CSV table of C-alpha atoms in Angstrom, one decimal:
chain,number,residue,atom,x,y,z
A,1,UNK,CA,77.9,169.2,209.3
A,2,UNK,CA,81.1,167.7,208.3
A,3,UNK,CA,82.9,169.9,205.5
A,4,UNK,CA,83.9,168.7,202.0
A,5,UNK,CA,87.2,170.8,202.9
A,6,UNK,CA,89.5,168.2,204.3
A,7,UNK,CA,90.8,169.3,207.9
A,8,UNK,CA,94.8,169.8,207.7
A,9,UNK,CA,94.7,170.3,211.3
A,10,UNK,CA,95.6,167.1,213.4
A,11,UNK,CA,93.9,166.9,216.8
A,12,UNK,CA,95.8,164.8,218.9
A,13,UNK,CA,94.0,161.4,219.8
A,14,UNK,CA,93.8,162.4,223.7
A,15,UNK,CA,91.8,165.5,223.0
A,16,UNK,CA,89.3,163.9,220.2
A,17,UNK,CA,88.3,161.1,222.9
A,18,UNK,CA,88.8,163.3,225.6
A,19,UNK,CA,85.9,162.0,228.4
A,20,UNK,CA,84.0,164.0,231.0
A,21,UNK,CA,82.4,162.6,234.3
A,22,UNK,CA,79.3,163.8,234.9
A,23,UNK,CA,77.9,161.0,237.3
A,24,UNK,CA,78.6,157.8,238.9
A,25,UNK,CA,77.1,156.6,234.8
A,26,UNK,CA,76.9,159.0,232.4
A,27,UNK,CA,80.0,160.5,230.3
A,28,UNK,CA,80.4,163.0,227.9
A,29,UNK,CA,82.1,162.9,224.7
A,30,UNK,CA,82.5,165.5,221.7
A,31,UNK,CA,83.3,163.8,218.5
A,32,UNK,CA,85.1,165.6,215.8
A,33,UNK,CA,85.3,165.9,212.4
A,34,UNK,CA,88.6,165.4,211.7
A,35,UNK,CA,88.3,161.7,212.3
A,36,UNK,CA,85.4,161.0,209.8
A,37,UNK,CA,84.8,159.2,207.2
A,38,UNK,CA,82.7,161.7,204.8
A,39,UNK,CA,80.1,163.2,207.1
A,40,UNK,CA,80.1,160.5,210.0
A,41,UNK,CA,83.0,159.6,212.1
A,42,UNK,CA,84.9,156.9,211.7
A,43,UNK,CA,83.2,153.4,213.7
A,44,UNK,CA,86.9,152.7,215.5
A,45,UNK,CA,87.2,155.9,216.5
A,46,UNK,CA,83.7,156.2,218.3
A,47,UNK,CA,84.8,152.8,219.8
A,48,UNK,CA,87.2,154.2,221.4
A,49,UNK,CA,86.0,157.1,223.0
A,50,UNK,CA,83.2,154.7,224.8
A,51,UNK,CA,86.4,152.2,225.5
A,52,UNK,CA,87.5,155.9,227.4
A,53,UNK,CA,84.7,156.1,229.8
A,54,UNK,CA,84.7,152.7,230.3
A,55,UNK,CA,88.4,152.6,231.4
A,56,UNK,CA,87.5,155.4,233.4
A,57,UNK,CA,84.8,153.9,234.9
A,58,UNK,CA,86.8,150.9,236.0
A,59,UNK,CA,89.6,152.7,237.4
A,60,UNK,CA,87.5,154.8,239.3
A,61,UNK,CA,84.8,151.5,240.5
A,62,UNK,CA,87.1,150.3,243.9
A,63,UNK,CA,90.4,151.2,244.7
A,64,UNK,CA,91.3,148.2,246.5
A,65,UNK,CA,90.5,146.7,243.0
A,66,UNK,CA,90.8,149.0,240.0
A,67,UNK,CA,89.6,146.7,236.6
A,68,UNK,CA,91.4,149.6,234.3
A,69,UNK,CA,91.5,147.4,231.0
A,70,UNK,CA,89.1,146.1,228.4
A,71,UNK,CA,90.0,142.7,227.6
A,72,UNK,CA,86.9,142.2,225.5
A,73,UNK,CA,84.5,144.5,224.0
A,74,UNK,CA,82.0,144.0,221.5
A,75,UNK,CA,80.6,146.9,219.7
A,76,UNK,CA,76.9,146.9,217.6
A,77,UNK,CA,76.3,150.3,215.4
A,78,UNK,CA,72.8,150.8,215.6
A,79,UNK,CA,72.9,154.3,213.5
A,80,UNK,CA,75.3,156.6,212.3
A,81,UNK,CA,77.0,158.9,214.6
A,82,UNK,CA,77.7,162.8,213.9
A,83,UNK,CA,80.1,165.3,214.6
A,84,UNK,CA,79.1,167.3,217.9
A,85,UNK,CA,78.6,166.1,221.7
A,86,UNK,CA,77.7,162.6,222.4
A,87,UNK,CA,76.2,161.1,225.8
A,88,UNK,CA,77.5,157.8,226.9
A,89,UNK,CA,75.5,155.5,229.5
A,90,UNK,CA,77.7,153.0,231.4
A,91,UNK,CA,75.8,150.1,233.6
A,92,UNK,CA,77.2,148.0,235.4
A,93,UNK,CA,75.4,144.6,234.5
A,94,UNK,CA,78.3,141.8,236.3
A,95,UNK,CA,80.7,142.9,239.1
A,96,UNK,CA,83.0,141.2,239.6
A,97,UNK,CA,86.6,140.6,241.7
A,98,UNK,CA,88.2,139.5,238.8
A,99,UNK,CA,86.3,140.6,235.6
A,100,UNK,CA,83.8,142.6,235.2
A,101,UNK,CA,81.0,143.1,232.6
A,102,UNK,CA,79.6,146.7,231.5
A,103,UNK,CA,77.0,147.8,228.8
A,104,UNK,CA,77.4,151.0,227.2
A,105,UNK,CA,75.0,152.8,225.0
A,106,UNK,CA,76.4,156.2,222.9
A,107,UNK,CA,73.6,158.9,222.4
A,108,UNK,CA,73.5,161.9,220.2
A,109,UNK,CA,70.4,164.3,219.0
A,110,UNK,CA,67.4,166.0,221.0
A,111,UNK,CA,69.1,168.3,223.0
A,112,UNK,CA,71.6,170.6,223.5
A,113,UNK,CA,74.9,170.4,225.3
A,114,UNK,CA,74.6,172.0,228.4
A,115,UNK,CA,75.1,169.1,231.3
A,116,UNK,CA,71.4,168.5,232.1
A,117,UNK,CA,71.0,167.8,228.2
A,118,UNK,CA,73.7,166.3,228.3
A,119,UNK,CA,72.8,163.6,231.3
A,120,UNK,CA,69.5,162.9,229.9
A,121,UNK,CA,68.6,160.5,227.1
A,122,UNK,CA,65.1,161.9,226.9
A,123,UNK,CA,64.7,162.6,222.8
A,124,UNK,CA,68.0,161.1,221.9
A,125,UNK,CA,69.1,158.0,219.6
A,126,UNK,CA,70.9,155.3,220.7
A,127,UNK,CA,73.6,155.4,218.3
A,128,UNK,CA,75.8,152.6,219.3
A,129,UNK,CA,75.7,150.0,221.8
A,130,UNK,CA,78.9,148.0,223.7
A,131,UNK,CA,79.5,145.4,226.4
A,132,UNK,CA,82.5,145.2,227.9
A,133,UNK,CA,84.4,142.8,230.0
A,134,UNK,CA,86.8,144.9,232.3
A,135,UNK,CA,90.1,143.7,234.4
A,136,UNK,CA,93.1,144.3,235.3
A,137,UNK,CA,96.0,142.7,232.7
A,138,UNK,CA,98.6,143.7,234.4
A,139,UNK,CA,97.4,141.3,237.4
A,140,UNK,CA,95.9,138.4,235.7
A,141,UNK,CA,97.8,135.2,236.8
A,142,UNK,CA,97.5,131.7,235.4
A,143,UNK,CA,99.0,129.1,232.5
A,144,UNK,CA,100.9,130.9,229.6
A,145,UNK,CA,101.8,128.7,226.6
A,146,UNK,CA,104.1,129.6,223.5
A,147,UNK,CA,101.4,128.5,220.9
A,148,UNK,CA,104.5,130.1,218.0
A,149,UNK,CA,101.6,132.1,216.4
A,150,UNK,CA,103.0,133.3,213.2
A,151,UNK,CA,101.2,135.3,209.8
A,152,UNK,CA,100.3,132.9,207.3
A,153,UNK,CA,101.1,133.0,204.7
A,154,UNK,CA,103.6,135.3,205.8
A,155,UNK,CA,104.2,139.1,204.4
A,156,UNK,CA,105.9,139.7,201.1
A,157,UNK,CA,109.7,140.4,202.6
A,158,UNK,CA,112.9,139.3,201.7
A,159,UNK,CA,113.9,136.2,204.6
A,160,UNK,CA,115.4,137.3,207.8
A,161,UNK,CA,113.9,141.2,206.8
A,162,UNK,CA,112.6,141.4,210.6
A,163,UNK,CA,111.6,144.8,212.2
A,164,UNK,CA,112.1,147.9,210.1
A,165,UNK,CA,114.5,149.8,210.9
A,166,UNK,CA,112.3,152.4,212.2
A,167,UNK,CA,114.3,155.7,211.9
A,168,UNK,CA,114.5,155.2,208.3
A,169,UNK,CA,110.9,154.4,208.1
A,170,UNK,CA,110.2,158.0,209.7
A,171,UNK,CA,111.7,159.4,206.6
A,172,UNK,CA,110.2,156.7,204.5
A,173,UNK,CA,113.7,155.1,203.5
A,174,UNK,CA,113.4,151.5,205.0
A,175,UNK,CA,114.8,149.2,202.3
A,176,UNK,CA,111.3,146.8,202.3
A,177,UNK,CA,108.5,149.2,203.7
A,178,UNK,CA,107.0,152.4,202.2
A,179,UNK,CA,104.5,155.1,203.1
A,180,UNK,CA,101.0,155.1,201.6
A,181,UNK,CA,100.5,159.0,200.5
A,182,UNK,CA,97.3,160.0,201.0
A,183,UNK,CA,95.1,160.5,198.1
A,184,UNK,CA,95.1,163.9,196.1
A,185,UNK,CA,91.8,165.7,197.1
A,186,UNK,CA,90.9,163.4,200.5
A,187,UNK,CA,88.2,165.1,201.8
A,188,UNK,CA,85.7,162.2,202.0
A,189,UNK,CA,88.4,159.8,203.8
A,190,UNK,CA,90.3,162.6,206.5
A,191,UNK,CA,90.2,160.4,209.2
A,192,UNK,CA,92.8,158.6,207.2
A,193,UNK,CA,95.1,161.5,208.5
A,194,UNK,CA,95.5,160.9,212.0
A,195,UNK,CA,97.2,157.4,211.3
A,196,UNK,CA,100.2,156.7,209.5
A,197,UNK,CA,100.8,153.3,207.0
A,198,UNK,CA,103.3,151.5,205.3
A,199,UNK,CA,103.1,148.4,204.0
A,200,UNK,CA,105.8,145.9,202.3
A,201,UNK,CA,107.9,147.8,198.8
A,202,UNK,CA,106.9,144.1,197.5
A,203,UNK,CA,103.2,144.4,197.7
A,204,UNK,CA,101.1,142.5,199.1
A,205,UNK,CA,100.9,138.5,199.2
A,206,UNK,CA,97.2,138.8,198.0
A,207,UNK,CA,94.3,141.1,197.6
A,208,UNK,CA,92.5,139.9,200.2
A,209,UNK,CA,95.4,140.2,202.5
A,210,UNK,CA,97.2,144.0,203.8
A,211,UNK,CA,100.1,143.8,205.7
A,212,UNK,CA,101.1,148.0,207.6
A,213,UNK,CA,102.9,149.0,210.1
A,214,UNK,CA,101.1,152.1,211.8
A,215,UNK,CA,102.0,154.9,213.8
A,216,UNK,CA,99.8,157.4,214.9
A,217,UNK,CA,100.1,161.2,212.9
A,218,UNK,CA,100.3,163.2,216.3
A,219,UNK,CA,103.5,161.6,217.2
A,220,UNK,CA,101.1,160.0,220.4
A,221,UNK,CA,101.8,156.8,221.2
A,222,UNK,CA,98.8,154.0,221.0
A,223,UNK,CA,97.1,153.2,223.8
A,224,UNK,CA,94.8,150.9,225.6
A,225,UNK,CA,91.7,153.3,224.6
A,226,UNK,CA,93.1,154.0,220.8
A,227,UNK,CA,93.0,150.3,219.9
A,228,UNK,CA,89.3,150.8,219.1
A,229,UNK,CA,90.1,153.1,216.4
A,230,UNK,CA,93.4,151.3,215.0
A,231,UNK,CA,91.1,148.3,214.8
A,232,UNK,CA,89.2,150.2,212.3
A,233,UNK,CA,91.4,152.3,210.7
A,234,UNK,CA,91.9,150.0,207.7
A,235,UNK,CA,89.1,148.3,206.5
A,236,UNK,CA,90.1,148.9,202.6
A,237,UNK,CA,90.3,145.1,201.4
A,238,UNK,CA,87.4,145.7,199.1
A,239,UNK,CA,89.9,148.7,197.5
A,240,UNK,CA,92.7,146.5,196.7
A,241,UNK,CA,90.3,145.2,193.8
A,242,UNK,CA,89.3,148.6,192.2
A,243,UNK,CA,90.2,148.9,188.5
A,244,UNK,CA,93.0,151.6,188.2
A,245,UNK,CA,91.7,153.2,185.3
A,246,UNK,CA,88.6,154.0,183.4
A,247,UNK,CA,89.5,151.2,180.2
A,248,UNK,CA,90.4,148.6,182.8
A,249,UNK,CA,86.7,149.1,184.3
A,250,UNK,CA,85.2,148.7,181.2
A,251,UNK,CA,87.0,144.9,180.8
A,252,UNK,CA,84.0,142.5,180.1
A,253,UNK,CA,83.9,140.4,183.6
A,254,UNK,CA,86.8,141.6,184.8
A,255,UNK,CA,86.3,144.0,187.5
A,256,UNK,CA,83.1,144.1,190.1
A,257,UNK,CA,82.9,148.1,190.3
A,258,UNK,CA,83.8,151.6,188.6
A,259,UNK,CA,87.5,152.9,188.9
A,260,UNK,CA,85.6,156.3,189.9
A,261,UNK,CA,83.1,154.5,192.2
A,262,UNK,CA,83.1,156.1,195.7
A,263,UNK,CA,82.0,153.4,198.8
A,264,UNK,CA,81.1,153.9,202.0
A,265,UNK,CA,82.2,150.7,204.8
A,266,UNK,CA,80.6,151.3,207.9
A,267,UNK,CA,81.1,148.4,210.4
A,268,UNK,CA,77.8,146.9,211.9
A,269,UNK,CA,79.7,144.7,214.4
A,270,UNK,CA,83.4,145.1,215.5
A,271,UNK,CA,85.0,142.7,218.1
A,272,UNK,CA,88.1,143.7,219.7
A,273,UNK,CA,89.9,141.3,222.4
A,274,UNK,CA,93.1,142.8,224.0
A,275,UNK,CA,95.5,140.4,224.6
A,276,UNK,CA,98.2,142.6,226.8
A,277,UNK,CA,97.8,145.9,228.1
A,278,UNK,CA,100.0,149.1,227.0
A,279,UNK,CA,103.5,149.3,228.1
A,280,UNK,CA,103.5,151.9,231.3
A,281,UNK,CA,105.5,155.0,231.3
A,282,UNK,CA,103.4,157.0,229.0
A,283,UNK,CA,103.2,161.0,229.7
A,284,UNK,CA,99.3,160.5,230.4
A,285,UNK,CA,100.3,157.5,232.9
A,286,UNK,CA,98.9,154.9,230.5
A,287,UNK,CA,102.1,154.5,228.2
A,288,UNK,CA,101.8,152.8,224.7
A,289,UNK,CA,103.0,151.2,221.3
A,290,UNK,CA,105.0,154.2,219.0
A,291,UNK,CA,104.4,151.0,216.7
A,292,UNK,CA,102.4,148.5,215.5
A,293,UNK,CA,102.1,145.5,213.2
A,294,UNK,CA,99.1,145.1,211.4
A,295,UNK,CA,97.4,142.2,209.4
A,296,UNK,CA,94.1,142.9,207.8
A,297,UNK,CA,91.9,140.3,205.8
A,298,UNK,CA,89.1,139.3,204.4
A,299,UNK,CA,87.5,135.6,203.9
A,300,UNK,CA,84.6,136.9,201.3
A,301,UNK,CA,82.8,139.7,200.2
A,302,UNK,CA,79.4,139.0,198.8
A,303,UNK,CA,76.5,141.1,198.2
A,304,UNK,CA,77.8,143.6,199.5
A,305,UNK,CA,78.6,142.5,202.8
A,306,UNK,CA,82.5,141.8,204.0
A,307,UNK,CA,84.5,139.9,207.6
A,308,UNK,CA,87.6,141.6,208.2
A,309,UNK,CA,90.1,139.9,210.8
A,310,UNK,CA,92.5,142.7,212.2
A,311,UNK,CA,95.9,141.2,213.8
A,312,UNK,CA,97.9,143.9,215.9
A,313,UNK,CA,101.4,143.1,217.6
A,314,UNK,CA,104.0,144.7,219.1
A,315,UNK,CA,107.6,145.2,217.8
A,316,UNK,CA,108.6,142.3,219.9
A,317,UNK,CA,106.2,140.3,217.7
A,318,UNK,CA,104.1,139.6,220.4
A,319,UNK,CA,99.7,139.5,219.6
A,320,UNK,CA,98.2,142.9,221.0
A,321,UNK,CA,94.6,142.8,219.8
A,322,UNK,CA,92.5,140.3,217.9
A,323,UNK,CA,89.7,142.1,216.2
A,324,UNK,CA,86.7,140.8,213.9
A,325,UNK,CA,84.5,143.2,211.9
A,326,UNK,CA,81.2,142.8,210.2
A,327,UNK,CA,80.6,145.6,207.2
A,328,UNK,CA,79.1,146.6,204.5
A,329,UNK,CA,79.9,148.0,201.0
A,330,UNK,CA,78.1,151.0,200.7
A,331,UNK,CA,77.4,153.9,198.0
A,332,UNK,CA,79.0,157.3,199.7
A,333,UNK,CA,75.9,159.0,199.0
A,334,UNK,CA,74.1,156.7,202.1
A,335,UNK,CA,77.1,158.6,204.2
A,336,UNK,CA,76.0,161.8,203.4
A,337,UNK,CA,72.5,161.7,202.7
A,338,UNK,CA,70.2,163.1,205.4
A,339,UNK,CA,73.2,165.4,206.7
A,340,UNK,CA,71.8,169.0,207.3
A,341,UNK,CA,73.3,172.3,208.4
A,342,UNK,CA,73.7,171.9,212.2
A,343,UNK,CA,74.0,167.6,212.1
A,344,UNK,CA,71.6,165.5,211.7
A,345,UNK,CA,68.3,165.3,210.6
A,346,UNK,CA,65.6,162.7,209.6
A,347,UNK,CA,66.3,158.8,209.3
A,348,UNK,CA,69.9,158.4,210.4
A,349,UNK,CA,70.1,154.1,210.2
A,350,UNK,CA,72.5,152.6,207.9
């Protein structure tokens, strides 16, 4: 059971998607609760432990032909995940020279974690479900055009700001970007603590849009298996329109929902398309971003449903994912109802 007593500790990302073998198709991963979101982790996060074993798989498929990157993935969350050990399924449904398509399922419950329970799925739920298209990125040849993709409308920055100046950033003293501090008491939200944000001193050019720079809390760098998680490690739009105090709530049309009100977004489908793979060099032999750019928004929100687009790219400016969300706007107490000592128990669907 996750605690109400937010974690201070931070678990570097390697370790909390850290991915055991234990046959030619079955991983094991242990998620943890210092990257949930009240009482279940967070949707990104468990994306990228499954995006783990499937790089793992791929490297490990044909040496003559490692397919070590996931150029596509596409992620359905069938029922909430839990804190504890998870079993993760890979088949291999398309092989192929160039690309090559995988379906993963994520199981948790009905066993315990000794390696037979865990390479069984007998009295588990499937808890999420994935294909993946793997290849190699750092191989693909063919046509390359300069399409001059650019933020539109752009961020709220004076003209000619560029790049941060990073170092200042560190110490939150960059002229046009500041750190968001995390909230007073954020027990309910700790996975916000492995990652973290700044976005423009000028605010934002509209609700519906956020502008941030990330940077991951550990001092890690991001690689090609976090970019599940940082595709999901903002999806606040809806918050940008909370009332800031109690009087402003109570305006007569004004507002859609409590100042005090506490929600719940769990993501029911998550696209994430990697456009170039991490730079090499990295101490785990994978390399990474120490930045990126992010650009998260929203066409509509309605009845309690919301789209979120997530933009990621390098300092250089360059795209490195495109990611498209389906969620939900959700009472916290559908996070934590049905939690028990020990994890789970009873109905666990959204």
């Amino acid at each position: 059971m996750a605690s109400d007593k937010p974690s201070t500790e931070i678990i570097p990302f390697a370790k909390a998607t850290e991915i055991k073998r234990l046959d030619a198709n079955t991983y094991q991963a242990n998620l943890v609760d210092s990257f949930c979101i009240g009482a279940v982790p967070n949707g990104g996060y468990v994306a990228s432990c499954i995006l783990q074993a499937a790089i793992l798989h791929g490297s490990s498929r044909s040496s003559s032909n490692p397919q070590p990157h996931v150029m596509n993935a596409h992620f359905e969350y069938l029922n909430r995940t839990e804190v504890g050990p998870a079993t993760i399924i890979i088949e291999d449904i398309k092989p192929g020279r160039q690309l090559t398509t995988l379906h993963a399922t994520l199981y948790q419950g009905g066993g315990g974690d000794t390696t037979s329970d865990l390479q069984t799925t007998r009295g588990k739920k499937r808890r999420v479900t994935a294909y993946l298209v793997m290849t190699n990125l750092s191989s693909l040849a063919g046509i390359t055009l300069d399409t001059q993709f650019t933020l539109i409308p752009p961020p709220l920055l004076p003209p000619g700001a560029g790049n941060p100046d990073f170092s200042l950033l560190k110490q939150n003293k960059d002229p046009h970007w500041t750190a968001i501090p995390l909230p007073p008491g954020f027990s309910y939200i700790r996975a916000l603590q492995n990652t973290k944000f700044y976005i423009p001193r000028a605010g934002q050019v509209r609700k519906s849009i956020i502008d941030l720079w990330i940077c991951l809390s550990s001092g890690e760098k991001v690689t090609n298996a976090t970019l599940g998680y940082v595709s999901d490690c903002w999806p606040y739009v809806v918050e940008a329109y909370r009332p800031r105090t109690e009087e402003e709530s109570k305006m007569e049309g004004a507002q859609p929902f409590r100042h005090d009100a506490r929600h719940w977004y769990p993501t029911v489908v998550m696209n994430v398309e990697q456009k170039k793979a991490a730079p090499e060099g990295g101490p785990d032999g994978d390399g990474g971003w120490e930045w990126l750019r992010m650009r998260v928004s929203s066409k509509e929100v309605r009845g309690g449903r919301f789209d979120l687009e997530v933009l990621m790219m390098d300092e250089k400016g360059e795209l490195v994912v495109v990611s498209n969300h389906v969620g939900l706007v959700l009472g916290s107490e559908r996070n934590l109802a049905g939690r028990g000592k020990g994890g789970m128990k009873g109905q666990s669907r959204i």
